[in-house]
Coordinates of N, CA and C in Angstrom, one line a residue:
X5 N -8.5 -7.9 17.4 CA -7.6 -6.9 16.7 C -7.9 -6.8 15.3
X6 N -7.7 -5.7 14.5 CA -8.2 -5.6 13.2 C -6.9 -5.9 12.2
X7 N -7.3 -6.6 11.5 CA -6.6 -7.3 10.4 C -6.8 -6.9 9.3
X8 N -5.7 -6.3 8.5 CA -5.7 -6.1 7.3 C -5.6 -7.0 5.9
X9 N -5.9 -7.0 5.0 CA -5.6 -8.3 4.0 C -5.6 -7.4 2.5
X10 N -4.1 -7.9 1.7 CA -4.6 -6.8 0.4 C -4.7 -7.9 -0.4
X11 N -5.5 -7.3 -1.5 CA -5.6 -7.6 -2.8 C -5.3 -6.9 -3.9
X12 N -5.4 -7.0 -5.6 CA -5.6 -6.4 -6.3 C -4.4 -6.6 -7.1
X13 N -3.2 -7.6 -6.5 CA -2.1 -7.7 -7.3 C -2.2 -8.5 -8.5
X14 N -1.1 -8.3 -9.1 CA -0.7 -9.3 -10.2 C 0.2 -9.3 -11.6
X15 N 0.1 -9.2 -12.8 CA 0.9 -8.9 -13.6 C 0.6 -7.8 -14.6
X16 N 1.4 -7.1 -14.3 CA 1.3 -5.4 -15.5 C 2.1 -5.2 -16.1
X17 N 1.6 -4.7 -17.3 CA 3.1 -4.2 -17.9 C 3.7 -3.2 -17.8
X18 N 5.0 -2.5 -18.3 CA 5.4 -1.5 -17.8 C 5.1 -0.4 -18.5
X19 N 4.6 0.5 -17.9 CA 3.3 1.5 -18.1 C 1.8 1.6 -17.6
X20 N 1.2 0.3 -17.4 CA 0.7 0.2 -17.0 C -0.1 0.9 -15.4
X21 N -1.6 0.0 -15.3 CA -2.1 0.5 -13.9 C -2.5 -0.5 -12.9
X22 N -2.3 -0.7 -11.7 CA -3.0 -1.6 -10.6 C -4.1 -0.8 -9.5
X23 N -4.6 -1.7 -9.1 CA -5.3 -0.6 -7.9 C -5.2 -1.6 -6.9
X24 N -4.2 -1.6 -5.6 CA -4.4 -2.5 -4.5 C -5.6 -1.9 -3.8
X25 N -5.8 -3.1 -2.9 CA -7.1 -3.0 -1.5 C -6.5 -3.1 -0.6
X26 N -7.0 -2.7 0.7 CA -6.3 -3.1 1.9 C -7.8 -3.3 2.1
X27 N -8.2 -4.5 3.0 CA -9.7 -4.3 3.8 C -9.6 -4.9 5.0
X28 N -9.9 -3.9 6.0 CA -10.0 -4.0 7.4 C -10.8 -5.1 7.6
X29 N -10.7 -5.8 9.0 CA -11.7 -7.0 9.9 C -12.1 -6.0 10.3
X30 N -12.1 -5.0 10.3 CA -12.9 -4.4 11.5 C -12.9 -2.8 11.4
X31 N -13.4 -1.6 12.2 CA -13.3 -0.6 11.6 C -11.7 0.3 11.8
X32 N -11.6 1.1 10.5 CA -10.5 1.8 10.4 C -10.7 3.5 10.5
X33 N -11.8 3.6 11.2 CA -12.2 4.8 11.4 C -11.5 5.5 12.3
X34 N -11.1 5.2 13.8 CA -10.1 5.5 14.5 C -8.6 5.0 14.5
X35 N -8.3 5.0 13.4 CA -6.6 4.3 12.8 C -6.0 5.4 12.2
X36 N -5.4 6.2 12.5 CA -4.9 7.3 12.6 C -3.5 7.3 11.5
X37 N -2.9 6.1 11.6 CA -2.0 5.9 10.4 C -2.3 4.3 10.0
X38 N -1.8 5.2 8.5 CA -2.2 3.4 7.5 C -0.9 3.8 6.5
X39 N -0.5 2.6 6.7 CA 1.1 2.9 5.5 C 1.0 1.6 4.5
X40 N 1.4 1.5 3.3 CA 2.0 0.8 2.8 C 3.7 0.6 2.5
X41 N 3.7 -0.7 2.4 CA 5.1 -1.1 2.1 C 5.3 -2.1 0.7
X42 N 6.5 -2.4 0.6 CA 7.1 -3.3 0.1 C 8.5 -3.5 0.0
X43 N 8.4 -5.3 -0.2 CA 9.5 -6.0 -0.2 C 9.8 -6.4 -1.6
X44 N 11.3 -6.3 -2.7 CA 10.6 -6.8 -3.6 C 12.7 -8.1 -3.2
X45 N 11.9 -8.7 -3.8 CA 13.5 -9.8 -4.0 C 14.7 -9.8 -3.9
X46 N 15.4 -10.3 -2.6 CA 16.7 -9.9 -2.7 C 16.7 -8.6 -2.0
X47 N 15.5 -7.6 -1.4 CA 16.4 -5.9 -0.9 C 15.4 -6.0 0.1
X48 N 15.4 -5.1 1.1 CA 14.6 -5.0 2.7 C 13.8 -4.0 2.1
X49 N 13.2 -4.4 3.0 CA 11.0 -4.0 2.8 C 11.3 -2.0 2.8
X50 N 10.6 -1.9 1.7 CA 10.8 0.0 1.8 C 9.4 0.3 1.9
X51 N 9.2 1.8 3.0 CA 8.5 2.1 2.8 C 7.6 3.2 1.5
X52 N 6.1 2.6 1.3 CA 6.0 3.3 -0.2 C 5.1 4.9 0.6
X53 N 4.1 4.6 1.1 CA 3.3 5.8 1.4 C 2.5 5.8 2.9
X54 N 1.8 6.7 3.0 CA 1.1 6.3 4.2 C -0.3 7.5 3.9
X55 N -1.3 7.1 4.9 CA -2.7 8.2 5.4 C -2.3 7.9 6.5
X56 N -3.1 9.8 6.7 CA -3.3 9.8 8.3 C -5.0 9.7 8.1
X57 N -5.6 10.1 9.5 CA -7.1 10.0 9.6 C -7.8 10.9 9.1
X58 N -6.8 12.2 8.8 CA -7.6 13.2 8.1 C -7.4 13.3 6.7
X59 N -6.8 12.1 5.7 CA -6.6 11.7 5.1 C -5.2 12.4 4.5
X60 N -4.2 13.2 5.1 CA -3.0 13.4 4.5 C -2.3 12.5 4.2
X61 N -1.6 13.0 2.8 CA -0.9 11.3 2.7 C 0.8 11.9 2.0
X62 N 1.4 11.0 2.5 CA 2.9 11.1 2.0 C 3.3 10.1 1.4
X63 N 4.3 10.2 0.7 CA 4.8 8.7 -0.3 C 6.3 9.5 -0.7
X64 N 6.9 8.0 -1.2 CA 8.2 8.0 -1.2 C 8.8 8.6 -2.5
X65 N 9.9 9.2 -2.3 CA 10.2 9.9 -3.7 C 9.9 9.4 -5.2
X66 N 10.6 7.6 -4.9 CA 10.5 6.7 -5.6 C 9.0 7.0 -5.9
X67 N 7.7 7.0 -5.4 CA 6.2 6.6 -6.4 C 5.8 8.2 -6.7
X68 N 5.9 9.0 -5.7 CA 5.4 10.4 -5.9 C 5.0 10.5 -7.1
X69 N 3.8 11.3 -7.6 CA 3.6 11.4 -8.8 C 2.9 10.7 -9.2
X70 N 3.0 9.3 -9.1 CA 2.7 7.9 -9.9 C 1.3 7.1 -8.9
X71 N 1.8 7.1 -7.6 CA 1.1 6.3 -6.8 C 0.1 7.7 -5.6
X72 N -1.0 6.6 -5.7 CA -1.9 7.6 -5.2 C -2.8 6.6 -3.9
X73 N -2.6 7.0 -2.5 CA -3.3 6.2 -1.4 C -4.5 7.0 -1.3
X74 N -5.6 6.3 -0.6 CA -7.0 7.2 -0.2 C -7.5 6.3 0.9
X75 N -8.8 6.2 1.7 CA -9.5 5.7 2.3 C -10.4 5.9 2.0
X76 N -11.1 4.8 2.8 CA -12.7 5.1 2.4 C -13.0 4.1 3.9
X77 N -12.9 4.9 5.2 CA -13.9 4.4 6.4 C -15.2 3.9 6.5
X78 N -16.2 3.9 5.8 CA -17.2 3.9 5.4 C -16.8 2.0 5.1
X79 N -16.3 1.6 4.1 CA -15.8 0.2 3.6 C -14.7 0.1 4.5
X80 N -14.0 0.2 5.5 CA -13.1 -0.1 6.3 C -11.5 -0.8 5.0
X81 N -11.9 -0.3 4.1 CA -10.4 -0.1 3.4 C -9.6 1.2 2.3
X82 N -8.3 0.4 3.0 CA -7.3 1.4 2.1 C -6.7 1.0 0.7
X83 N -6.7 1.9 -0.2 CA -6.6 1.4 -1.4 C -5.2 2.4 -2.1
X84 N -4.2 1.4 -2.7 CA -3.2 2.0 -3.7 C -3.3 2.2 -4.6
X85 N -3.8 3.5 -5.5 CA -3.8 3.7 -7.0 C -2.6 3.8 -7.6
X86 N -2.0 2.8 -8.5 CA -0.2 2.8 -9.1 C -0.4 3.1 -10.2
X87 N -0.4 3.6 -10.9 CA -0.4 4.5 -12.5 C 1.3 4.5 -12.7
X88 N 1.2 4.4 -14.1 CA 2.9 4.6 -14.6 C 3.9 3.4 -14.3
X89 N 3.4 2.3 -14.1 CA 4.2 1.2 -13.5 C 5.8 1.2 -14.2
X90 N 6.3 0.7 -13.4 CA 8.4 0.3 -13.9 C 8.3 -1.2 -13.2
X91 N 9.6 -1.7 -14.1 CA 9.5 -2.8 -13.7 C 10.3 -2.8 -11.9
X92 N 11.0 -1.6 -11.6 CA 11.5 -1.6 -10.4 C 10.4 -1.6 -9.7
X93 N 9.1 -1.4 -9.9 CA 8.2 -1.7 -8.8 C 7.8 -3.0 -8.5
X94 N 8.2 -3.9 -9.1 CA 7.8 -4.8 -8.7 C 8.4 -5.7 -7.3
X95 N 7.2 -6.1 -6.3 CA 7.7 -5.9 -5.2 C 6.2 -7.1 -4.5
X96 N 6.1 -7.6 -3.3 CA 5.3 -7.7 -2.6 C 5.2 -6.5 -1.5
X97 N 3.3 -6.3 -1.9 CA 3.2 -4.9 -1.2 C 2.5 -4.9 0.1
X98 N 2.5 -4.4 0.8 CA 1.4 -4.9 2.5 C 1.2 -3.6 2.8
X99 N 0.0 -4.0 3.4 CA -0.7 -2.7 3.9 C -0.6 -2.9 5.4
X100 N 0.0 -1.8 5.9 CA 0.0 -1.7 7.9 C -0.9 -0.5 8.5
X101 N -1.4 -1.2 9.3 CA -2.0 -1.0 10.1 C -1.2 -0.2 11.5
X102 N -2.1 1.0 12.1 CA -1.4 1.4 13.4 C -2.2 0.9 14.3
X103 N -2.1 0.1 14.8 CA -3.0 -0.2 16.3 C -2.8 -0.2 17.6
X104 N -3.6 0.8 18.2 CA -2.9 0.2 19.8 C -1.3 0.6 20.0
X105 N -0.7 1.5 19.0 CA 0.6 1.4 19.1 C 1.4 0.3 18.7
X106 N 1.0 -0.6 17.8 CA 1.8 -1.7 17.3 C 1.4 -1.8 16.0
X107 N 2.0 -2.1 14.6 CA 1.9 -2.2 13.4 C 1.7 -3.8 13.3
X108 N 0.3 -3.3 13.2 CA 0.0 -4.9 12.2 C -0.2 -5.1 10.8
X109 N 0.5 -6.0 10.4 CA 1.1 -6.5 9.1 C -0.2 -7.2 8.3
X110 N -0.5 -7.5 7.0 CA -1.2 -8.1 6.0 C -0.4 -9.2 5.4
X111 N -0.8 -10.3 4.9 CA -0.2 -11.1 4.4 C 0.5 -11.0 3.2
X112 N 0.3 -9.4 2.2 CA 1.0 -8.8 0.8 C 0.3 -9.4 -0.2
X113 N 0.2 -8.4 -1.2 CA 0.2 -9.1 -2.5 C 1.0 -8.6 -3.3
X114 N 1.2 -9.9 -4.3 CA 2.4 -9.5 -5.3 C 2.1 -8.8 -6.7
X115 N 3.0 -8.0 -7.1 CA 2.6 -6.8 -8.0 C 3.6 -7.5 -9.0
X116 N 3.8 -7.5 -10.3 CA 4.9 -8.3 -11.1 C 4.7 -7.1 -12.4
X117 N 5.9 -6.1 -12.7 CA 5.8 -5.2 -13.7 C 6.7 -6.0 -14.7
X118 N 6.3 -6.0 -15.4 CA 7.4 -6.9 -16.6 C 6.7 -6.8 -18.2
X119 N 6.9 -7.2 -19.4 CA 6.6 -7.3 -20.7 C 6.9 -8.4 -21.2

């Protein structure tokens, strides 16, 4: 089964830019949906954005604007561009997978917007 894993987190300030990774085990060429999430302390996991396979993407009112998802099949990962950071983004973010009809989870990385 193909496994997601992100990277790219850590500490920004507010204003700031991050660029998460998502990188597949395996290929994400036939994965038809790829979402990101996050959970940040204390509140239940929101959804932030998602691709489909033909790369349409939607995102949450909250990043619109600010946050930008893409793929690149070719490298079997999905990547969050966050431009304009707030400290309310700060959150552990995970990249999901659609497989098979079941969402598999990444282990998150933590994003920390603060000064």
């Amino acid at each position: 089964q193909v496994q997601p894993v992100e990277s790219g987190g850590g500490l920004v300030q507010p204003g700031g830019s991050l660029r998460l990774s998502c990188a597949a085990s395996g290929s994400i060429s036939s994965i038809n949906s790829i979402t990101w999430n996050r959970q940040a302390p204390g509140k239940q996991r929101e959804w932030v954005g998602g691709i489909t396979g033909g790369r349409i993407t939607s995102y949450a009112e909250s990043v619109k604007g600010r946050f930008t998802i893409s793929r690149d099949n070719g490298k079997n990962t999905v990547y969050l561009q966050m431009n304009s950071l707030k400290p309310e983004d700060t959150a552990v973010y995970y990249c999901n997978l659609r497989v098979s009809g079941a969402w598999v989870w990444g282990p998150g990385t933590q994003v920390t917007v603060s000064s």
